Amino acid sequence: MIEILSPTKETKMRDQFQPGAFIGSIFLTSGVLDTVNVYHGVSGCHAMAQHFRGDLMPNGGYVPVVGTGFLETEAIMGGAGKLEKTLREIAEARLVKEKPQCIWISMSDCPAVGGEDIEGVARSVAADSGVKIVAIENAGFKGGLVRGAELALCKILDEVVEPHDGEREGLNVIAPFLMGSANWPFDIDHIVEILEAAGIKVNLVLSRNLTFADLKRFSAAEANLLLTYDEMPDFLGKSEALGVPTLTDDLALPFGIGNTEEWLLTLAERFGDPEKAKRYLLEEMGKVKKILHRNYNFSWMASFLSDKYAAVCGYAPFAAAITRYLFHDLNIRVKVVGLWSETEAGIEKAEKVLEPLSESLDFTVLENPTYLQMGEAAKKANVDFAIGSMQDKPLFKSYGIAHLNLGGFYYFNNYNFVPWPLVGVKGSLRLFSEICRVVDDAFYETEAWKKLAFVPGDGVEG
């Protein structure tokens, strides 16, 4: 049985880590390698953008995020002069190593509230320098990460992409960072490998290791594969007008063997070669079997994990997929699932993915819970461990619950392991090892042991 609760609908209270729209735009544009991001806003948000952009560096390239030096004076007098100066110096390759193919402009709330005309400044400098400049009105109050990504996508479709009259082929894989995996740069690289092994052409990934010229291929794709459950109605409408529809199937992301098989075969039926997909899956499973065959350590570890209880929280696509993986692949029972999403559609799709589990499991789904609500629910369910993000680790540790950071994004999310995917059959061994590690941690969780401690007088009548 599945119990669905919406604990914040009445109070509207929020305490989740939720960056503003500009972060979504910078994540998306920072995957276009021969471009530069200009951030027109206060230094704190600029630093945040630079750090999060760091997730893209391993196995990829470096796209600068250059600040305009917006200070208190500019908040009063206006900062258009600093923006123009920064754009010109970048266009002349004085602030960067070489002249970029495009400059993206993002902004914080302060210049947006002050009415900075970033579009006008962009047009003026572009006309003089010959460098393409795309200004994105993506202040924090415009929305969250998803909305920021959508604003950037819409600008790309409006100002970069041209209509395509020829044959359409392949998929545009859109916004991989919105999967909700902390490991997304390595996951998306392997997702492309998986798709191509099944005969599914990938037209482009928006955005991971692209050139600016690659963006113009967008309209040559057969469809978009959006790696989030959240709605992006503006982007979907503009893409449809270019002749590129977007898949709206409620597919579980390919974390674990069961999810991967269902995900890949579904896509191969529509866009690739199902027989190729089956052969690929069997080959990958054979490689895993060869490693684990008669491996006593593995059999002991698998038994060690079986029948444990867990809590999972994170962005809706990731939390739903991991919940399914834990039960289908490892026989771990998730008691509490916290789904975070910017739109109701994101929650609804994740719940649809989880619904079949209700025939075998009793669990509670919390829709956009606060951290406190999530922690209290996990404590009440008496789970052995929790899977979430770096931000909620202190929460679960304070409740005496072992924690594994697999989701979300934060500073240095990808600097404590050798780069390897979590997705696909290939990634299942690393995913399995990570789960083993947190279950082992649960045995040494001092706060958990305190719950079992005998206290003289407990239950004894005076």
XYZ file of N, CA and C in Angstrom, residues 234-327:
282
model
N 6.847 26.087 -21.961
C 7.351 27.046 -22.950
C 8.342 26.376 -23.901
N 9.259 25.613 -23.331
C 10.240 24.907 -24.164
C 9.561 23.878 -25.061
N 8.636 23.109 -24.507
C 7.958 22.080 -25.299
C 7.216 22.692 -26.480
N 6.570 23.844 -26.247
C 5.835 24.506 -27.323
C 6.748 25.004 -28.428
N 7.862 25.630 -28.049
C 8.805 26.142 -29.051
C 9.459 25.000 -29.830
N 9.788 23.918 -29.130
C 10.399 22.775 -29.797
C 9.420 22.116 -30.762
N 8.170 22.004 -30.335
C 7.129 21.424 -31.201
C 6.977 22.261 -32.473
N 7.059 23.584 -32.328
C 6.938 24.470 -33.491
C 8.077 24.256 -34.488
N 9.226 23.780 -33.993
C 10.360 23.471 -34.868
C 10.271 22.051 -35.429
N 9.218 21.335 -35.049
C 9.033 19.975 -35.552
C 9.684 18.902 -34.714
N 10.083 19.248 -33.473
C 10.732 18.273 -32.589
C 9.850 18.060 -31.358
N 9.083 16.969 -31.314
C 8.246 16.693 -30.143
C 9.097 16.214 -28.968
N 8.510 16.189 -27.789
C 9.217 15.761 -26.581
C 8.531 14.546 -25.984
N 9.318 13.534 -25.628
C 8.756 12.337 -25.008
C 8.171 12.689 -23.649
N 6.980 12.201 -23.377
C 6.340 12.455 -22.080
C 6.078 11.143 -21.348
N 6.729 10.046 -21.775
C 6.542 8.751 -21.118
C 7.042 8.825 -19.680
N 6.352 8.114 -18.798
C 6.753 8.071 -17.390
C 7.711 6.897 -17.190
N 8.944 7.078 -17.629
C 9.939 6.016 -17.531
C 10.811 6.223 -16.300
N 11.093 5.131 -15.591
C 12.046 5.200 -14.489
C 13.444 5.340 -15.067
N 14.246 6.211 -14.497
C 15.614 6.401 -14.967
C 16.412 5.107 -14.812
N 17.441 4.899 -15.642
C 18.137 3.604 -15.683
C 19.149 3.387 -14.564
N 18.698 3.453 -13.320
C 19.541 3.112 -12.181
C 19.208 1.688 -11.764
N 20.201 0.801 -11.820
C 19.961 -0.598 -11.527
C 19.609 -1.380 -12.780
N 19.700 -2.687 -12.682
C 19.512 -3.539 -13.856
C 18.057 -3.571 -14.302
N 17.119 -3.698 -13.356
C 15.705 -3.759 -13.723
C 15.223 -2.496 -14.411
N 15.545 -1.348 -13.836
C 15.149 -0.072 -14.440
C 15.792 0.121 -15.814
N 17.068 -0.248 -15.928
C 17.781 -0.073 -17.201
C 17.141 -0.893 -18.308
N 16.806 -2.130 -17.998
C 16.199 -3.002 -19.004
C 14.878 -2.424 -19.499
N 14.029 -2.003 -18.585
C 12.727 -1.446 -18.972
C 12.891 -0.154 -19.764
N 13.769 0.717 -19.304
C 13.999 2.023 -19.937
C 14.534 1.858 -21.354
N 15.567 1.029 -21.506
C 16.215 0.906 -22.808
C 15.324 0.191 -23.821
N 14.657 -0.876 -23.413
C 13.809 -1.612 -24.354
C 12.631 -0.761 -24.816
N 12.098 0.064 -23.920
C 10.998 0.955 -24.304
C 11.453 1.953 -25.362
N 12.613 2.570 -25.153
C 13.126 3.547 -26.118
C 13.557 2.877 -27.424
N 14.128 1.678 -27.320
C 14.582 0.978 -28.525
C 13.414 0.585 -29.418
N 12.287 0.243 -28.816
C 11.098 -0.109 -29.602
C 10.666 1.059 -30.482
N 10.877 2.258 -30.000
C 10.387 3.437 -30.700
C 11.441 4.095 -31.587
N 12.691 4.087 -31.134
C 13.703 4.873 -31.847
C 14.919 4.070 -32.309
N 15.020 2.816 -31.911
C 16.225 2.063 -32.233
C 15.948 0.658 -32.700
N 16.771 -0.262 -32.253
C 16.700 -1.666 -32.647
C 16.537 -2.514 -31.385
N 15.327 -3.038 -31.116
C 15.094 -3.821 -29.894
C 16.022 -5.025 -29.761
N 16.346 -5.673 -30.871
C 17.224 -6.842 -30.805
C 18.639 -6.434 -30.402
N 19.100 -5.308 -30.940
C 20.407 -4.784 -30.525
C 20.404 -4.469 -29.031
N 19.304 -3.872 -28.571
C 19.191 -3.519 -27.159
C 19.260 -4.763 -26.279
N 18.556 -5.820 -26.679
C 18.563 -7.064 -25.895
C 19.953 -7.685 -25.869
N 20.610 -7.706 -27.031
C 21.961 -8.278 -27.080
C 22.920 -7.487 -26.192
N 22.801 -6.160 -26.259
C 23.667 -5.315 -25.435
C 23.442 -5.588 -23.947
N 22.175 -5.650 -23.544
C 21.868 -5.895 -22.134
C 22.416 -7.238 -21.680
N 22.260 -8.271 -22.503
C 22.765 -9.598 -22.143
C 24.289 -9.600 -22.055
N 24.941 -8.886 -22.958
C 26.407 -8.796 -22.911
C 26.867 -8.110 -21.623
N 26.200 -7.008 -21.277
C 26.561 -6.284 -20.060
C 26.295 -7.125 -18.815
N 25.160 -7.825 -18.811
C 24.849 -8.698 -17.675
C 25.859 -9.835 -17.578
N 26.308 -10.330 -18.740
C 27.322 -11.383 -18.748
C 28.627 -10.920 -18.122
N 29.005 -9.667 -18.387
C 30.229 -9.121 -17.796
C 30.108 -9.037 -16.272
N 28.935 -8.599 -15.805
C 28.716 -8.515 -14.360
C 28.730 -9.917 -13.746
N 28.064 -10.842 -14.414
C 28.011 -12.223 -13.910
C 29.404 -12.822 -13.810
N 30.244 -12.523 -14.805
C 31.610 -13.051 -14.802
C 32.388 -12.555 -13.586
N 32.145 -11.310 -13.217
C 32.830 -10.736 -12.053
C 32.314 -11.345 -10.753
N 31.004 -11.582 -10.686
C 30.381 -11.995 -9.428
C 30.212 -13.501 -9.289
N 30.396 -14.249 -10.384
C 30.167 -15.699 -10.358
C 31.045 -16.368 -9.300
N 30.419 -17.107 -8.401
C 31.107 -17.817 -7.318
C 31.944 -16.878 -6.453
N 31.517 -15.639 -6.375
C 32.226 -14.651 -5.555
C 31.584 -14.642 -4.174
N 32.263 -15.233 -3.206
C 31.691 -15.358 -1.863
C 31.435 -13.987 -1.246
N 32.332 -13.052 -1.513
C 32.160 -11.708 -0.957
C 30.851 -11.091 -1.427
N 30.538 -11.262 -2.723
C 29.290 -10.706 -3.247
C 28.079 -11.375 -2.615
N 28.082 -12.703 -2.524
C 26.915 -13.395 -1.971
C 26.683 -12.991 -0.518
N 27.779 -12.784 0.214
C 27.635 -12.346 1.601
C 27.072 -10.924 1.655
N 27.595 -10.054 0.790
C 27.122 -8.668 0.773
C 25.653 -8.588 0.376
N 25.241 -9.386 -0.623
C 23.848 -9.360 -1.064
C 22.917 -9.803 0.056
N 23.328 -10.829 0.802
C 22.522 -11.278 1.942
C 22.489 -10.211 3.034
N 23.605 -9.534 3.180
C 23.749 -8.474 4.176
C 22.734 -7.350 3.928
N 22.472 -7.040 2.654
C 21.565 -5.941 2.309
C 20.097 -6.342 2.368
N 19.807 -7.602 2.113
C 18.419 -8.041 1.954
C 17.577 -7.763 3.194
N 16.362 -7.283 2.951
C 15.361 -7.042 4.003
C 15.685 -5.861 4.911
N 16.624 -5.013 4.514
C 16.850 -3.789 5.281
C 15.752 -2.778 4.942
N 15.592 -1.768 5.816
C 14.600 -0.712 5.609
C 15.318 0.605 5.315
N 14.752 1.384 4.391
C 15.433 2.602 3.944
C 14.459 3.756 3.781
N 15.026 4.959 3.764
C 14.311 6.173 3.358
C 15.070 6.756 2.173
N 14.346 7.323 1.226
C 14.960 7.940 0.046
C 14.356 9.321 -0.142
N 15.189 10.327 -0.378
C 14.660 11.655 -0.685
C 15.525 12.291 -1.761
N 14.893 13.117 -2.584
C 15.635 13.780 -3.644
C 14.714 14.274 -4.731
N 15.320 14.787 -5.812
C 14.524 15.205 -6.963
C 13.717 14.010 -7.462
N 12.480 14.271 -7.838
C 11.498 13.213 -8.075
C 11.981 12.088 -8.994
N 12.594 12.365 -10.161
C 13.006 11.252 -11.031
C 14.023 10.330 -10.367
N 14.973 10.923 -9.650
C 16.029 10.142 -9.017
C 15.487 9.334 -7.847
N 14.696 9.981 -6.988
C 14.160 9.291 -5.814
C 13.272 8.120 -6.219
N 12.456 8.307 -7.254
C 11.572 7.230 -7.711
C 12.383 6.061 -8.262
N 13.393 6.349 -9.074
C 14.202 5.279 -9.675
C 14.990 4.511 -8.621
N 15.573 5.218 -7.655
C 16.361 4.554 -6.615
C 15.464 3.697 -5.728
N 14.257 4.164 -5.441
C 13.316 3.375 -4.640
C 13.001 2.053 -5.330
N 12.732 2.113 -6.624
C 12.463 0.891 -7.392
C 13.693 -0.018 -7.421
N 14.851 0.569 -7.629
C 16.094 -0.213 -7.675
C 16.320 -0.972 -6.369
N 16.157 -0.287 -5.256
C 16.423 -0.920 -3.964
C 15.559 -2.158 -3.762
N 14.291 -2.075 -4.174
C 13.396 -3.218 -3.976
C 13.605 -4.300 -5.034
